PDB file of C-alpha atoms in Angstrom:
ATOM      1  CA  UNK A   1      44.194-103.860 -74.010  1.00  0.00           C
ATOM      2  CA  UNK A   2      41.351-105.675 -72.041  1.00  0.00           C
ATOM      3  CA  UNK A   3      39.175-102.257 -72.537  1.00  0.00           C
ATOM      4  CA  UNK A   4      37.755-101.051 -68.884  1.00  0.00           C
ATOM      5  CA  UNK A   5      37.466-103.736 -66.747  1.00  0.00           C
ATOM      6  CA  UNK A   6      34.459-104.004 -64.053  1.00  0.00           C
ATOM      7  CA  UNK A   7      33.812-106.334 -60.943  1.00  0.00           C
ATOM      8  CA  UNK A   8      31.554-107.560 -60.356  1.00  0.00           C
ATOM      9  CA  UNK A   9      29.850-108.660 -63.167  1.00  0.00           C
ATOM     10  CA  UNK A  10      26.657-109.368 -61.197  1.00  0.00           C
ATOM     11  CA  UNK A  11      26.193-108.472 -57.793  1.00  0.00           C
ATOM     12  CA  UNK A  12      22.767-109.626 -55.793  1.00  0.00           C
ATOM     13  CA  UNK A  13      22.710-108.422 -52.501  1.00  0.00           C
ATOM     14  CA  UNK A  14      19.719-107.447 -49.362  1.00  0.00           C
ATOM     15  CA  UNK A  15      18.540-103.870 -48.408  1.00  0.00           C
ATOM     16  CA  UNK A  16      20.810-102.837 -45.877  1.00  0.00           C
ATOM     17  CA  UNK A  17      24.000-103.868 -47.186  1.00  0.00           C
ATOM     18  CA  UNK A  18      27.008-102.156 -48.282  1.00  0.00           C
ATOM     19  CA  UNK A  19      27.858-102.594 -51.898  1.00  0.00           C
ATOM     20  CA  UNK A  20      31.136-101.716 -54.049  1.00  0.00           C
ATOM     21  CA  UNK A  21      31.769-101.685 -57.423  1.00  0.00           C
ATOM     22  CA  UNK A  22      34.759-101.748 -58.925  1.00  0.00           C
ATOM     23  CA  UNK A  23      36.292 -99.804 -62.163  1.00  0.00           C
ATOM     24  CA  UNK A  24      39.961-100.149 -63.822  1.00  0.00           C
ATOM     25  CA  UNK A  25      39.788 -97.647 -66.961  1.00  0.00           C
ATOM     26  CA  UNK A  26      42.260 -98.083 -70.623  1.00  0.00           C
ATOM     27  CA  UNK A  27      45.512 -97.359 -69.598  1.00  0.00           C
ATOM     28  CA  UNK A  28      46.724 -93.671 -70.117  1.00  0.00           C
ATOM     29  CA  UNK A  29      43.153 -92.094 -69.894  1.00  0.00           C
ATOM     30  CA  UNK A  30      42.734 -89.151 -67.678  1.00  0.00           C
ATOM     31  CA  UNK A  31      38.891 -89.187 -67.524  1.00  0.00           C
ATOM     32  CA  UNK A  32      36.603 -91.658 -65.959  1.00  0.00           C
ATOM     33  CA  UNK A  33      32.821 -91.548 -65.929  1.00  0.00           C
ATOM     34  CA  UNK A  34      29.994 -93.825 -63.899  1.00  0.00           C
ATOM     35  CA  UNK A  35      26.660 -94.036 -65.331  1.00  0.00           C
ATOM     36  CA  UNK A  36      23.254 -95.955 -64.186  1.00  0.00           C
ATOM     37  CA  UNK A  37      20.803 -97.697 -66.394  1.00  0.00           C
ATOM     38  CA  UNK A  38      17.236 -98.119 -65.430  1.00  0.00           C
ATOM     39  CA  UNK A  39      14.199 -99.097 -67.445  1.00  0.00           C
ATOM     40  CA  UNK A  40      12.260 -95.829 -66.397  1.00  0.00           C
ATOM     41  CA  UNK A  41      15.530 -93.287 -66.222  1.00  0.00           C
ATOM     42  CA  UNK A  42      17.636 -94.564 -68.924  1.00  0.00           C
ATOM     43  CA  UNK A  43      21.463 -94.120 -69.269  1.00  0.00           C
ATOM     44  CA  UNK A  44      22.666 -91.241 -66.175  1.00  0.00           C
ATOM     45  CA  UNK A  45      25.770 -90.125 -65.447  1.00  0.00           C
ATOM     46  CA  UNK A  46      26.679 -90.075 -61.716  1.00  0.00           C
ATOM     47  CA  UNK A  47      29.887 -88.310 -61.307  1.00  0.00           C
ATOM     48  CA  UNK A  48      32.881 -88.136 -63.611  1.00  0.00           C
ATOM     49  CA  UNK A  49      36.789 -88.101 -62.839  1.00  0.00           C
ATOM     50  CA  UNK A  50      39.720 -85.987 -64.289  1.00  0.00           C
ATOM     51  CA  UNK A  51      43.038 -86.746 -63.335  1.00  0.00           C
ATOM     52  CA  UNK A  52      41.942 -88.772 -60.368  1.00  0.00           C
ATOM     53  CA  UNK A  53      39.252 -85.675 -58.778  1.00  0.00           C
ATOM     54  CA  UNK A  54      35.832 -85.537 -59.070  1.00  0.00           C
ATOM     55  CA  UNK A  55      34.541 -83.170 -61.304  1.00  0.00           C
ATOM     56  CA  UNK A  56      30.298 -83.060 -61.640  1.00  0.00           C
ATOM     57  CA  UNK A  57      28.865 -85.477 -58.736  1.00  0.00           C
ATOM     58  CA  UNK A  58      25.785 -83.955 -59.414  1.00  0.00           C
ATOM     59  CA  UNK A  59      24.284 -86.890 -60.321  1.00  0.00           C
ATOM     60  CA  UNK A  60      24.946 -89.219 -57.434  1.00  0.00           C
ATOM     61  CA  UNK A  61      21.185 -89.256 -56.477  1.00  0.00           C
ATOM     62  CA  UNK A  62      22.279 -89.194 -52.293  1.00  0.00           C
ATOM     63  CA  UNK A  63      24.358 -89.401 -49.904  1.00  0.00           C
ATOM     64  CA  UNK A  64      24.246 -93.248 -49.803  1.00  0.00           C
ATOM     65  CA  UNK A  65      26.074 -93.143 -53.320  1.00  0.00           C
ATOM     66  CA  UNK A  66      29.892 -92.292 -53.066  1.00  0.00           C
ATOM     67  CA  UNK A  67      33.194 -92.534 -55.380  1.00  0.00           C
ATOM     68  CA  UNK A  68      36.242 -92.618 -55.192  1.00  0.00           C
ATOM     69  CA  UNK A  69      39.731 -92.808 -57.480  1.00  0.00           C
ATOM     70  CA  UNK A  70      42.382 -92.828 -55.290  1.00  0.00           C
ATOM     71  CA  UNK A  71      44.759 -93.291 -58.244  1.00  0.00           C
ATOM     72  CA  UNK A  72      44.364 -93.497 -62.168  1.00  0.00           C
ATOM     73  CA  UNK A  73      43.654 -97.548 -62.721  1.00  0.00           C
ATOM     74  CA  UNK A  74      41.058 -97.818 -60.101  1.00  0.00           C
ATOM     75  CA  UNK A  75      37.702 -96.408 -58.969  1.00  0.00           C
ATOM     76  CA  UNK A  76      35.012 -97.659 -57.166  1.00  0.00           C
ATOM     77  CA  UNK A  77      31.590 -96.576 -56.473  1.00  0.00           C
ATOM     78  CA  UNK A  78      29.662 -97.673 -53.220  1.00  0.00           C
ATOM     79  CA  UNK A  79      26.175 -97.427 -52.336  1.00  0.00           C
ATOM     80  CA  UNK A  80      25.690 -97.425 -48.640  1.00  0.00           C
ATOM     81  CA  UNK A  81      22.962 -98.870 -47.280  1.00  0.00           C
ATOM     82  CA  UNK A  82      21.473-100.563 -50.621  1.00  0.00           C
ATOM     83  CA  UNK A  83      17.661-100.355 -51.079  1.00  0.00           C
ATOM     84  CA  UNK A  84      16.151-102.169 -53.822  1.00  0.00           C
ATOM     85  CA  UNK A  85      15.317 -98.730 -56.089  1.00  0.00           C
ATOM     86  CA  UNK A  86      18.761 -98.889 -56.154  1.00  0.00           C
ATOM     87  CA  UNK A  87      18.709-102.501 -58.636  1.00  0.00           C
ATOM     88  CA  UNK A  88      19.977-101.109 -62.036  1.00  0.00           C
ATOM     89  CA  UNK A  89      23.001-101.594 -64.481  1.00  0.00           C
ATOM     90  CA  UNK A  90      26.307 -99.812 -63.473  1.00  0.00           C
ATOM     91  CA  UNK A  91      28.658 -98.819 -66.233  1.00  0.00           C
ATOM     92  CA  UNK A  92      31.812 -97.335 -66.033  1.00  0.00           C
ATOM     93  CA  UNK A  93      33.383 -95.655 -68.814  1.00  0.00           C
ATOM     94  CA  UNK A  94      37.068 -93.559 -69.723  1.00  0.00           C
ATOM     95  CA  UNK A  95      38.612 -91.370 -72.374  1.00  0.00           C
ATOM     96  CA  UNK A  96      41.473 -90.134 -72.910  1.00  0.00           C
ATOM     97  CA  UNK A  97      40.623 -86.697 -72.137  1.00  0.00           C
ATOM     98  CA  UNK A  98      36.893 -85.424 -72.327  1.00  0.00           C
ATOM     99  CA  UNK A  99      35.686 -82.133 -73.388  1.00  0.00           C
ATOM    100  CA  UNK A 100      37.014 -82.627 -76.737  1.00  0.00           C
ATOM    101  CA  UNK A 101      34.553 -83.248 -79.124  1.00  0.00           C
ATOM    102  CA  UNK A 102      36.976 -85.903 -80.717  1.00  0.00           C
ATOM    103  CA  UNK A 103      37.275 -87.946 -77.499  1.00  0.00           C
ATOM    104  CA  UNK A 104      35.615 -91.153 -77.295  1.00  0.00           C
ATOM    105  CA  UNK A 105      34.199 -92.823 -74.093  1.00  0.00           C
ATOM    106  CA  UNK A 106      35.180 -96.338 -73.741  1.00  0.00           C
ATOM    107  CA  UNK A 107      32.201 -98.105 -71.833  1.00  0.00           C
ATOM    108  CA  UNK A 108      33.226-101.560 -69.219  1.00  0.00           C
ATOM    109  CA  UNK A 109      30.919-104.113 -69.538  1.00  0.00           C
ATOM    110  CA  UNK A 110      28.639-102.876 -66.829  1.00  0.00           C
ATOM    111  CA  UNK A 111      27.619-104.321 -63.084  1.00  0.00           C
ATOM    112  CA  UNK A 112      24.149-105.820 -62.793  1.00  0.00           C
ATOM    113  CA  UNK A 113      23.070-105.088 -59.182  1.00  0.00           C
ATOM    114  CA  UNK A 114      20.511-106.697 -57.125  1.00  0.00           C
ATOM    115  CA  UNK A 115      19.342-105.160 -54.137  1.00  0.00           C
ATOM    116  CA  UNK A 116      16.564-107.674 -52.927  1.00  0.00           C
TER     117      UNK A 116
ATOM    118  CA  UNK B   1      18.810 -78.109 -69.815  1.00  0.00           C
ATOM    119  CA  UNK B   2      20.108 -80.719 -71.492  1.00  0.00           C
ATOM    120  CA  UNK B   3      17.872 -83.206 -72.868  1.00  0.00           C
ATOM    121  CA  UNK B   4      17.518 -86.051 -75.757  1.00  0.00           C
ATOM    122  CA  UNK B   5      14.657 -87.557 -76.716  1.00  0.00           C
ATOM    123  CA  UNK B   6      14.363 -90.561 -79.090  1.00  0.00           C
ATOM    124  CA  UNK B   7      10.381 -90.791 -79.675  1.00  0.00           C
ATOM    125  CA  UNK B   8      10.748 -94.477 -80.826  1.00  0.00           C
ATOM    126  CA  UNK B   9      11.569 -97.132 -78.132  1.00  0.00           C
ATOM    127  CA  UNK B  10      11.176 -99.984 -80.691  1.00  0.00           C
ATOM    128  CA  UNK B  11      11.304 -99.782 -84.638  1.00  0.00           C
ATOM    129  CA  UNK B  12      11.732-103.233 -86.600  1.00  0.00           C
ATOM    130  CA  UNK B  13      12.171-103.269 -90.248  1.00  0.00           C
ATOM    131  CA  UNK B  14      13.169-105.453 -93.265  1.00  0.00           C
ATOM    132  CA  UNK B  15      16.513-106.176 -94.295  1.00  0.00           C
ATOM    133  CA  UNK B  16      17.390-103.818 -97.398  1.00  0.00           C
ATOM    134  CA  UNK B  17      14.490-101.608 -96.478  1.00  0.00           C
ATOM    135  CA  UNK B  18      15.634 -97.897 -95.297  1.00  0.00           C
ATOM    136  CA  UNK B  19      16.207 -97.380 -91.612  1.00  0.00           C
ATOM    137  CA  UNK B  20      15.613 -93.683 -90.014  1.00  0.00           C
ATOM    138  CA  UNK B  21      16.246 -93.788 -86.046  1.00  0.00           C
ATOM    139  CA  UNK B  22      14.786 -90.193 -84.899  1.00  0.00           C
ATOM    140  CA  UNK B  23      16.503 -88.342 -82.039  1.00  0.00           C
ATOM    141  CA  UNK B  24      16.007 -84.454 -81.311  1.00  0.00           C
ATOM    142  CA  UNK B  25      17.881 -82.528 -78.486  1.00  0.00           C
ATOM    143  CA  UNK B  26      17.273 -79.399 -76.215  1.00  0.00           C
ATOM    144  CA  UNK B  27      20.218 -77.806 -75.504  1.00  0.00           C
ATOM    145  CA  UNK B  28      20.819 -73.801 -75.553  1.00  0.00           C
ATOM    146  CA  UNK B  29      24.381 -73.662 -76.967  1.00  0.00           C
ATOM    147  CA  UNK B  30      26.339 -75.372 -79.521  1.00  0.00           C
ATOM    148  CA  UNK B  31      26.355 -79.420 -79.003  1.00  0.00           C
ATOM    149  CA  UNK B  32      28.336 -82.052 -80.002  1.00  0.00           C
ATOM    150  CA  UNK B  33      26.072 -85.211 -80.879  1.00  0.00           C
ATOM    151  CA  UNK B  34      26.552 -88.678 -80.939  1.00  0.00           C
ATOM    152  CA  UNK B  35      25.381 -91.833 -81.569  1.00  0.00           C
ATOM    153  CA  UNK B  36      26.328 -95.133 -79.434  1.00  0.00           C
ATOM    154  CA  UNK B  37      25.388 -98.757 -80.288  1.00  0.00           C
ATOM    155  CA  UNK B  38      25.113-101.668 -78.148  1.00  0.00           C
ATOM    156  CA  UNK B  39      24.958-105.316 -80.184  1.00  0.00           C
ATOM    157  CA  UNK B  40      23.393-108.023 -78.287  1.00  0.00           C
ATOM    158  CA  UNK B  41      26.256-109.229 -75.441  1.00  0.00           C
ATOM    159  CA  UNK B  42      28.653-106.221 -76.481  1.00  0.00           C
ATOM    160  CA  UNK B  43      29.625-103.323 -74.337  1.00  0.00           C
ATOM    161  CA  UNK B  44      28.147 -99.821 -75.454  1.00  0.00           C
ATOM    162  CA  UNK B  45      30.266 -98.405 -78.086  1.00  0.00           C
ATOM    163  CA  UNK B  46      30.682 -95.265 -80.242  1.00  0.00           C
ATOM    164  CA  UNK B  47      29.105 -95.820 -83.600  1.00  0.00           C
ATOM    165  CA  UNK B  48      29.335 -92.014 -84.750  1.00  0.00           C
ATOM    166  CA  UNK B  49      29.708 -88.560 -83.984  1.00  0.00           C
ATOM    167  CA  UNK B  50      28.617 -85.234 -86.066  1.00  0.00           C
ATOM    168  CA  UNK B  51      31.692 -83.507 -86.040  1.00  0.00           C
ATOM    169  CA  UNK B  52      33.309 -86.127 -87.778  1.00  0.00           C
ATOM    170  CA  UNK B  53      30.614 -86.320 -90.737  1.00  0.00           C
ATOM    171  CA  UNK B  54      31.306 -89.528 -91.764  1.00  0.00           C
ATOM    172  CA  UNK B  55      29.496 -92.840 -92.420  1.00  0.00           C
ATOM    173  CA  UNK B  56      30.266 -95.728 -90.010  1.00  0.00           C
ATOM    174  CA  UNK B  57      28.801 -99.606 -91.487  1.00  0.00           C
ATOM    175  CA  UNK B  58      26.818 -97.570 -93.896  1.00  0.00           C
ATOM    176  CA  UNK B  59      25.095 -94.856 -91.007  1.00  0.00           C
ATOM    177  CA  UNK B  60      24.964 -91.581 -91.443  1.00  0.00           C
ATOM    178  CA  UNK B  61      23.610 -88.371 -89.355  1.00  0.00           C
ATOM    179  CA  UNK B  62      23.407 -84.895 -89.927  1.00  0.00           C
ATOM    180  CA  UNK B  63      22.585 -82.398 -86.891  1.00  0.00           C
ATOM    181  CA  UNK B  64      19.777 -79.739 -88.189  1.00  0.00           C
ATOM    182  CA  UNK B  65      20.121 -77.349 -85.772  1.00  0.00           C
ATOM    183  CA  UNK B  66      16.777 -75.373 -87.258  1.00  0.00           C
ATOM    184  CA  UNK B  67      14.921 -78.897 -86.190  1.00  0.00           C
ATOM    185  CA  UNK B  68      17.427 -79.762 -83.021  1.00  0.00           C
ATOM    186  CA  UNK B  69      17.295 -83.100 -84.511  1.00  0.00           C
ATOM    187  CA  UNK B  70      20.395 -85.549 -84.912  1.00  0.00           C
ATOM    188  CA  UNK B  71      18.685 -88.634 -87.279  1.00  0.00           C
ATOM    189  CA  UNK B  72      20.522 -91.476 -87.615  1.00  0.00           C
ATOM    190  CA  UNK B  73      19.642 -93.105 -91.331  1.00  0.00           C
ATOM    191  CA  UNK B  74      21.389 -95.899 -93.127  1.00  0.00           C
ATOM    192  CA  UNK B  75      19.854 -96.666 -96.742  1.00  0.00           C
ATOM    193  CA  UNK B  76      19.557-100.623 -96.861  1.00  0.00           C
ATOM    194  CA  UNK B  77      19.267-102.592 -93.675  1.00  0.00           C
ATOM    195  CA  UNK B  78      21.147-105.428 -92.641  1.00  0.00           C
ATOM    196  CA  UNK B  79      20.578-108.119 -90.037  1.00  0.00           C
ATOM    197  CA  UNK B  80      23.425-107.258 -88.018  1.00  0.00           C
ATOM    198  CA  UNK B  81      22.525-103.889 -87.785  1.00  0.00           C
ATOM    199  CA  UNK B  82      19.904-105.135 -84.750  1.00  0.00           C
ATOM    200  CA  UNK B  83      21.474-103.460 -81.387  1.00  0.00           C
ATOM    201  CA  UNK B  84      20.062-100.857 -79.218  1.00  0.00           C
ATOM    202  CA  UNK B  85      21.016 -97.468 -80.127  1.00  0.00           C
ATOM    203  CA  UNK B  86      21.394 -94.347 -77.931  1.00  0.00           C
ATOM    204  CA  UNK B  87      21.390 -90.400 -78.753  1.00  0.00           C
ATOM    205  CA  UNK B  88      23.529 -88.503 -76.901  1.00  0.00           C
ATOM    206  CA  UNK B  89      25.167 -84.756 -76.488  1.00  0.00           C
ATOM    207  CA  UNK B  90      27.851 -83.320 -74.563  1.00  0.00           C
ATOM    208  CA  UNK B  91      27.893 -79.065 -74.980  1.00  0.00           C
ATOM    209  CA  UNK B  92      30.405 -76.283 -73.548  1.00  0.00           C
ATOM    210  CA  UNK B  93      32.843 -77.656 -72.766  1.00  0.00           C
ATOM    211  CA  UNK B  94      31.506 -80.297 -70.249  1.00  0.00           C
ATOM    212  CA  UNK B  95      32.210 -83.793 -70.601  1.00  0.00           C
ATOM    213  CA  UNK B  96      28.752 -85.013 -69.633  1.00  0.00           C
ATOM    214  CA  UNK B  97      27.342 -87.289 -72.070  1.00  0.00           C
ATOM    215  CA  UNK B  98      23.298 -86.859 -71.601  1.00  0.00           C
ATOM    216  CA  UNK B  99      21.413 -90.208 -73.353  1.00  0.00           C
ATOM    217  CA  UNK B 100      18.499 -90.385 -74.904  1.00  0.00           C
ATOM    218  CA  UNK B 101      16.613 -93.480 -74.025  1.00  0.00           C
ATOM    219  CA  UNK B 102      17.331 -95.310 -76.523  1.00  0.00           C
ATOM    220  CA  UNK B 103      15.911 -97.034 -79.716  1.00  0.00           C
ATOM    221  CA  UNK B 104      15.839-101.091 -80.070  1.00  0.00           C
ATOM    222  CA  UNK B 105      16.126-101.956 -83.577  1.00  0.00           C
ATOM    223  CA  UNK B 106      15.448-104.739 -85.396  1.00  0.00           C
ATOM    224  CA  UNK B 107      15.708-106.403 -88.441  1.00  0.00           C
ATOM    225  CA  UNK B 108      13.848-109.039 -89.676  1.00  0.00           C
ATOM    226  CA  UNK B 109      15.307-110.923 -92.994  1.00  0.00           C
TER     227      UNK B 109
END
């Protein structure tokens, strides 16, 4: 297994514009998660999947952020329009099945976004 | 709320010397803790957890709930034990992992 796959791997784009990022998690997990990474916020969580539906979005910071999972190999999160406090690391991660203290999240790679 | 705090944003020792990465939590229940590694050009991975209580490449940690702290300590340093290292705890039930900020270490021969 490739792990969870992301796309892009880098993404440099103006203000204005419409990004997407792309997430396929391990095969056979039920959970997905999308975090941020910025030098003055850390590691966030955004919003988390089970079975496909959103759970907690209560870390999407606005409405420009949205995710989807319309089925259980593929989400995507889109900012809408990008601004450049928006320029941070993008990971996407998936377990089995979280809430279980012996689950594990399995983090992608990340997405480096640019918003110039 | 939730919170993690790792006081130390960069420690650097020598190699065979003790290593003690400090991370304490605020959380009003029961947590679960754990503690994630990311080697240079490697993807953010689980190094340990405290309801396992075991010792992964030498690390150990032991939650004090008296002190809310979650240490991570490993006896005798090695060089490829340089990575960035993250705190983090998940409680009731939810599946949120909150992060500390994370501590760079490294290791100098």
């Amino acid at each position: 297994d490739a792990g969870v796959i992301q796309s892009p791997r880098h993404e440099v784009t103006e203000m204005g514009q419409e990004v997407t990022l792309r997430c396929k998690p391990i095969s056979g997990h039920n959970s997905l998660f999308w975090y941020r990474q910025t030098m003055m916020r850390g590691l966030e969580l955004l919003i988390y999947f089970n079975n496909n539906v959103p759970i907690d979005d209560s870390g999407m910071p606005e409405d420009r952020f949205s995710a989807k999972m319309p089925n259980a190999s593929f989400s995507t999160l889109k900012i809408q329009p990008s601004e450049p406090r928006d320029s941070a690391v993008y990971f996407c991660a998936s377990s089995l099945w979280g809430g279980r203290a012996e689950d594990t999240q399995y983090f992608g790679p990340g997405t480096r976004l640019t918003v110039l | 709320a939730q919170r993690v705090t790792q006081p130390e944003k960069l420690l650097s020792v020598f190699k065979g010397a003790p290593v003690e990465l400090k991370c304490n939590y605020s959380y009003s229940g029961s947590p679960e803790l754990f503690w994630y590694v990311q080697y240079s050009r490697q993807r953010l991975q689980l190094l340990l957890r405290h309801i396992s209580r075991e010792s992964i490449k030498g690390f150990t940690a032991d939650l004090n709930k008296g002190e809310t702290s979650f240490h991570l300590k490993k006896p005798f340093a090695q060089e490829e034990d340089s990575a960035m290292y993250y705190c983090a705890l998940t409680g009731g039930g939810a599946q949120k992992l909150v992060f500390g900020q994370g501590t760079r270490l490294t290791i100098n021969p």
